[in-house]
Coordinates of C-alpha atoms in Angstrom, one line a residue:
X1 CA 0.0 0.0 0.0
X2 CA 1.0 3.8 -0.6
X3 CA 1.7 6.3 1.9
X4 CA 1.3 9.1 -0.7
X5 CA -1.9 10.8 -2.6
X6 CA -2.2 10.3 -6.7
X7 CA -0.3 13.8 -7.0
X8 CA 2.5 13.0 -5.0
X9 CA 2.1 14.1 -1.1
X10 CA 3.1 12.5 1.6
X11 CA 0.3 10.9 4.3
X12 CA 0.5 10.4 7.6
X13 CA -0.4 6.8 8.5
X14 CA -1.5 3.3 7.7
X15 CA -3.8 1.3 9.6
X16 CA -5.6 -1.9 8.6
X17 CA -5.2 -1.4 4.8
X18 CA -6.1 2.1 5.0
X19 CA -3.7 5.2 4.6
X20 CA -4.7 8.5 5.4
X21 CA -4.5 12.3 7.1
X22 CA -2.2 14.2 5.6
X23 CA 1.8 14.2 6.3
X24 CA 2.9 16.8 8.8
X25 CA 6.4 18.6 8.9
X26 CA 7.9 15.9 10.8
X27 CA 7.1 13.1 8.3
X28 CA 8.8 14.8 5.4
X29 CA 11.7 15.9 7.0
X30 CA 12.5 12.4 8.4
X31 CA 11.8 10.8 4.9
X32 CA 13.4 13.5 3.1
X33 CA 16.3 12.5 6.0
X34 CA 16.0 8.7 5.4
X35 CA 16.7 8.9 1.6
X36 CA 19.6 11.5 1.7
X37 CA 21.3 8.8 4.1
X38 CA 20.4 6.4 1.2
X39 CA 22.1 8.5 -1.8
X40 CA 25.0 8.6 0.4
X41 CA 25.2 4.7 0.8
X42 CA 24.1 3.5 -2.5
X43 CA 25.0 6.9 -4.5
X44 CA 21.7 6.3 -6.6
X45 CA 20.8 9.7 -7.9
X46 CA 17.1 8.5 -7.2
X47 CA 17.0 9.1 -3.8
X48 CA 18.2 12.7 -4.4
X49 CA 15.5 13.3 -7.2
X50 CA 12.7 12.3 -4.3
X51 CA 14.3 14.1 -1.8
X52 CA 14.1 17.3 -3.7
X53 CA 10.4 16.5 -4.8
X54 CA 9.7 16.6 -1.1
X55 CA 11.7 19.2 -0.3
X56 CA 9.7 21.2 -2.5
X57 CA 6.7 19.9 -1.3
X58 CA 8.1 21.3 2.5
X59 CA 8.7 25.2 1.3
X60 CA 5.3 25.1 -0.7
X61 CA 3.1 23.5 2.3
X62 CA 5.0 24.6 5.6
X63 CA 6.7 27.2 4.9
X64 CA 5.9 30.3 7.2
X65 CA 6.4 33.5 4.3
X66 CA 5.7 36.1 6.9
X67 CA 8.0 35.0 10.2
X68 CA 9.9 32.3 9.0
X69 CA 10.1 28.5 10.2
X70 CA 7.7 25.6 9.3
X71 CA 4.6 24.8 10.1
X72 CA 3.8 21.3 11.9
X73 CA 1.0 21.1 9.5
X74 CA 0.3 21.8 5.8
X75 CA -2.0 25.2 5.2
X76 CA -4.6 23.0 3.3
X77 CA -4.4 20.4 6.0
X78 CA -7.4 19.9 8.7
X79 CA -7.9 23.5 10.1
X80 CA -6.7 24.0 13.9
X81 CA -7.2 26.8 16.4
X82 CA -3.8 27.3 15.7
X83 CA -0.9 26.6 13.4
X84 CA 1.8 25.3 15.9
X85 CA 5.7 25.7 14.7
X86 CA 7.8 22.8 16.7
X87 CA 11.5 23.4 17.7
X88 CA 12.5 21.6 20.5
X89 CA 14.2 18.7 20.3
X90 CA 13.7 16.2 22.5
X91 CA 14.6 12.4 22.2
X92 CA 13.3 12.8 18.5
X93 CA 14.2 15.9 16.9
X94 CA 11.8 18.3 15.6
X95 CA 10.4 18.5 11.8
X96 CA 11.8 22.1 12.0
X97 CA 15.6 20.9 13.0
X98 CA 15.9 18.2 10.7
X99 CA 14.3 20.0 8.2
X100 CA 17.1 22.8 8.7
X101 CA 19.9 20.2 8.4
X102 CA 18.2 18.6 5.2
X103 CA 18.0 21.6 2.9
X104 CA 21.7 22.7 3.7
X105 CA 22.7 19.3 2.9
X106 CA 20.5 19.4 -0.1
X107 CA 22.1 23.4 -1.3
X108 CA 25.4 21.4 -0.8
X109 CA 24.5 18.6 -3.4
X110 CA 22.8 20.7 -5.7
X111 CA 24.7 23.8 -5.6
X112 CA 21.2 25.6 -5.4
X113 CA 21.8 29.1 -3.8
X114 CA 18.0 29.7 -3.2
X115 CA 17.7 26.0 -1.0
X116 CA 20.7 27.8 0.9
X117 CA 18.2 30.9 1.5
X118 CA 15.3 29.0 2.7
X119 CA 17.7 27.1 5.1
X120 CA 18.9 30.5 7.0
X121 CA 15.4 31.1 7.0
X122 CA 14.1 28.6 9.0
X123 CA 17.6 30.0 11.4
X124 CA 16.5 33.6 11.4
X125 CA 13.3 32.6 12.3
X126 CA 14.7 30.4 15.7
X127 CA 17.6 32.1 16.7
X128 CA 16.3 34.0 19.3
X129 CA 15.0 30.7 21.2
X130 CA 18.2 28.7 20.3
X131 CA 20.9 31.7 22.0
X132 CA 17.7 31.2 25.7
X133 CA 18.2 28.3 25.7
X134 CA 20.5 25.8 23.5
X135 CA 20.6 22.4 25.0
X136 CA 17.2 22.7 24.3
X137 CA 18.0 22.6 20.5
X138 CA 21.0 20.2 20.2
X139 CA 19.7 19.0 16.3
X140 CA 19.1 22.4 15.3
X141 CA 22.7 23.1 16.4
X142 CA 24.1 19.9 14.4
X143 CA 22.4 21.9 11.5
X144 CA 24.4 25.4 12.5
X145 CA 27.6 24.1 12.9
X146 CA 27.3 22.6 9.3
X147 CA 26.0 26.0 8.4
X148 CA 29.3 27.7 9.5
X149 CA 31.5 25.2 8.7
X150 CA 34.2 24.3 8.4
X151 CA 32.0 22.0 5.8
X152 CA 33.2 19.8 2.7
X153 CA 31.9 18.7 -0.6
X154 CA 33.8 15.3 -2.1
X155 CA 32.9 15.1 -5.4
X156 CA 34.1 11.2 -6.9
X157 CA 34.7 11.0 -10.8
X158 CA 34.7 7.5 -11.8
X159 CA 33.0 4.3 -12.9
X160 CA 31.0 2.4 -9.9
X161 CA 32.0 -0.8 -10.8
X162 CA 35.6 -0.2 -11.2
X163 CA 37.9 -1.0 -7.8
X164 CA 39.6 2.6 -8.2
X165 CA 36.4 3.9 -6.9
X166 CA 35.5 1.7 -4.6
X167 CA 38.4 2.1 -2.9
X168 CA 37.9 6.3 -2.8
X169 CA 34.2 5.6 -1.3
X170 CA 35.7 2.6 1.3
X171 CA 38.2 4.9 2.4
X172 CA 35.2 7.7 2.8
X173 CA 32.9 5.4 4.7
X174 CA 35.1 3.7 7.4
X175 CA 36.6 7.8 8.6
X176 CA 34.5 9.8 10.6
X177 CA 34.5 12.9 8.6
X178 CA 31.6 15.2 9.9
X179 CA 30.1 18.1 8.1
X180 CA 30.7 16.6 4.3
X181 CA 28.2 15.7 1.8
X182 CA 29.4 13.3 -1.3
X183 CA 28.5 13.7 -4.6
X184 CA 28.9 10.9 -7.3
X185 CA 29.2 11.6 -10.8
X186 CA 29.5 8.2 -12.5
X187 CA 31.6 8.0 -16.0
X188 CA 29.7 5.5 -17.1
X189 CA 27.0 7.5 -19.1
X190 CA 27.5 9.9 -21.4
X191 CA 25.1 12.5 -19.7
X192 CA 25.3 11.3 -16.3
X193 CA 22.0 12.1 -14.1
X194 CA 23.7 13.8 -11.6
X195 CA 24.4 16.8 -13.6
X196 CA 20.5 17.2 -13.6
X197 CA 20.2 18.4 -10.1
X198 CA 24.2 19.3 -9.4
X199 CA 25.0 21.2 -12.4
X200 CA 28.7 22.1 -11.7
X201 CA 29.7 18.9 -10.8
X202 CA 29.8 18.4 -15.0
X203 CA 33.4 19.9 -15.2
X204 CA 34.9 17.1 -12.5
X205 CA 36.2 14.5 -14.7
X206 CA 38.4 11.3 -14.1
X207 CA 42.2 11.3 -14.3
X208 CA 44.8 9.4 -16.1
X209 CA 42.2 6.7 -16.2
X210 CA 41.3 6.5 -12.7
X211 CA 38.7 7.7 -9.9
X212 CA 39.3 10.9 -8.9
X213 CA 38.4 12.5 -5.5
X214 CA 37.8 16.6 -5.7
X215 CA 38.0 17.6 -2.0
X216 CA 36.4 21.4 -1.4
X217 CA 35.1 23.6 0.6
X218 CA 32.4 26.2 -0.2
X219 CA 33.0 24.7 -3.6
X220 CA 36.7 25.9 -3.8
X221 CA 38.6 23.1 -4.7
X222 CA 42.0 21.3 -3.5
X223 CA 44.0 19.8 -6.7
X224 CA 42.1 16.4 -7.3
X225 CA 43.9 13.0 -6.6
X226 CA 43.5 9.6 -6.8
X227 CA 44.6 8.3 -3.9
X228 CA 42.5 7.5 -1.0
X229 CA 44.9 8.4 1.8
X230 CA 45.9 11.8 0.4
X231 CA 41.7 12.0 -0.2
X232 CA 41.7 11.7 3.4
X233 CA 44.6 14.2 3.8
X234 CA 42.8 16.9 2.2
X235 CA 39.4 15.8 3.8
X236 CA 40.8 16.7 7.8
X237 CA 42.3 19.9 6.8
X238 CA 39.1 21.4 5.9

């Protein structure tokens, strides 16, 4: 059974063959979480192409224009005396927090400036509660300290299949680097999807045959390499 609507939306629950009541904020930002962990295992540009269909789904249904922040639930959803807006983050974090960390991950993909904007929005718009009180706020914080860096893009040139790269992504995945996002652009298409959504990641090509590791920050680049360890190097300078 679905948990989405013909055109696309998220719903809430499932119950005895039966889904229904439409998503709130949280939902989407822990699904829109869920599958950016998957494009970073798998580095199947699918996940990223439904997390950006939700995403947008988030800034068009939650979205406060006035003050700033999200909404726990959608403007056409089941009216309320109010429209709450959820911060704190308790043993779950709130839709708000993760939804903070999830579109500067997503501006970090994509290179999209205006999914940067909407992210300090949702900061402007908390701020003032995070500096009262902030152990209060300890995923919202996650999200700041990848807003201010320092952060990293790795950008991997190669051919999945091929053990040049799967050495470059082992070595990724066994470090605890913090504050990076990957992006994958496979040689093994002539127009590879990824180039879709992450424009300037076209110009990062493979060299002298092999996978090739660009290592940036703020999208300035160190001089690419294809060796894992100096990958790492670079990587822990940043």
């Amino acid at each position: 059974q679905s948990l989405q609507t013909k055109e696309g939306r998220l719903l809430h629950r499932f119950r005895e063959g039966h889904s229904s009541v439409a998503a709130n904020i949280d939902d989407y930002a822990f699904v829109i979480w869920a599958l950016l962990e998957l494009y970073e295992a798998t580095l199947e540009t699918k996940h990223l192409f439904k997390a950006l269909e939700y995403q947008s789904h988030v800034f068009a249904y939650f979205r406060d224009d006035r003050d700033g922040g999200l909404f726990f639930n959608a403007y056409d959803a089941e009216a309320l005396l109010i429209r709450p807006k959820e911060l704190y983050d308790g043993a779950i974090p709130s839709g708000n927090s993760v939804a903070f960390m999830n579109a500067l991950r997503l501006s970090r993909i994509t290179g999209d400036v205006e999914m940067d904007e909407r992210a300090h929005e949702i900061y402007r718009a908390f701020s003032g509660q995070v500096e009262a009180a902030p152990t209060a706020f300890t995923h919202f914080l996650c999200g700041l300290d990848f807003a201010v860096g320092p952060a990293s893009e790795v950008i991997i040139a190669g051919k999945m299949e091929q053990p040049d790269t799967q050495a470059l992504l082992k070595t990724l995945r066994i470090s605890f680097a913090p504050n990076k996002i990957v992006v994958f652009r496979s040689e093994s298409s002539e127009q590879p999807d990824i180039e879709t959504i992450a424009p300037y990641v076209q110009p990062y090509r493979s060299i002298n045959g092999r996978a090739t590791a660009y290592v940036c920050s703020n999208f300035k680049c160190s001089l690419p390499t294809n060796d894992p360890d100096q990958m790492m190097d670079l990587l822990n300078k940043k």
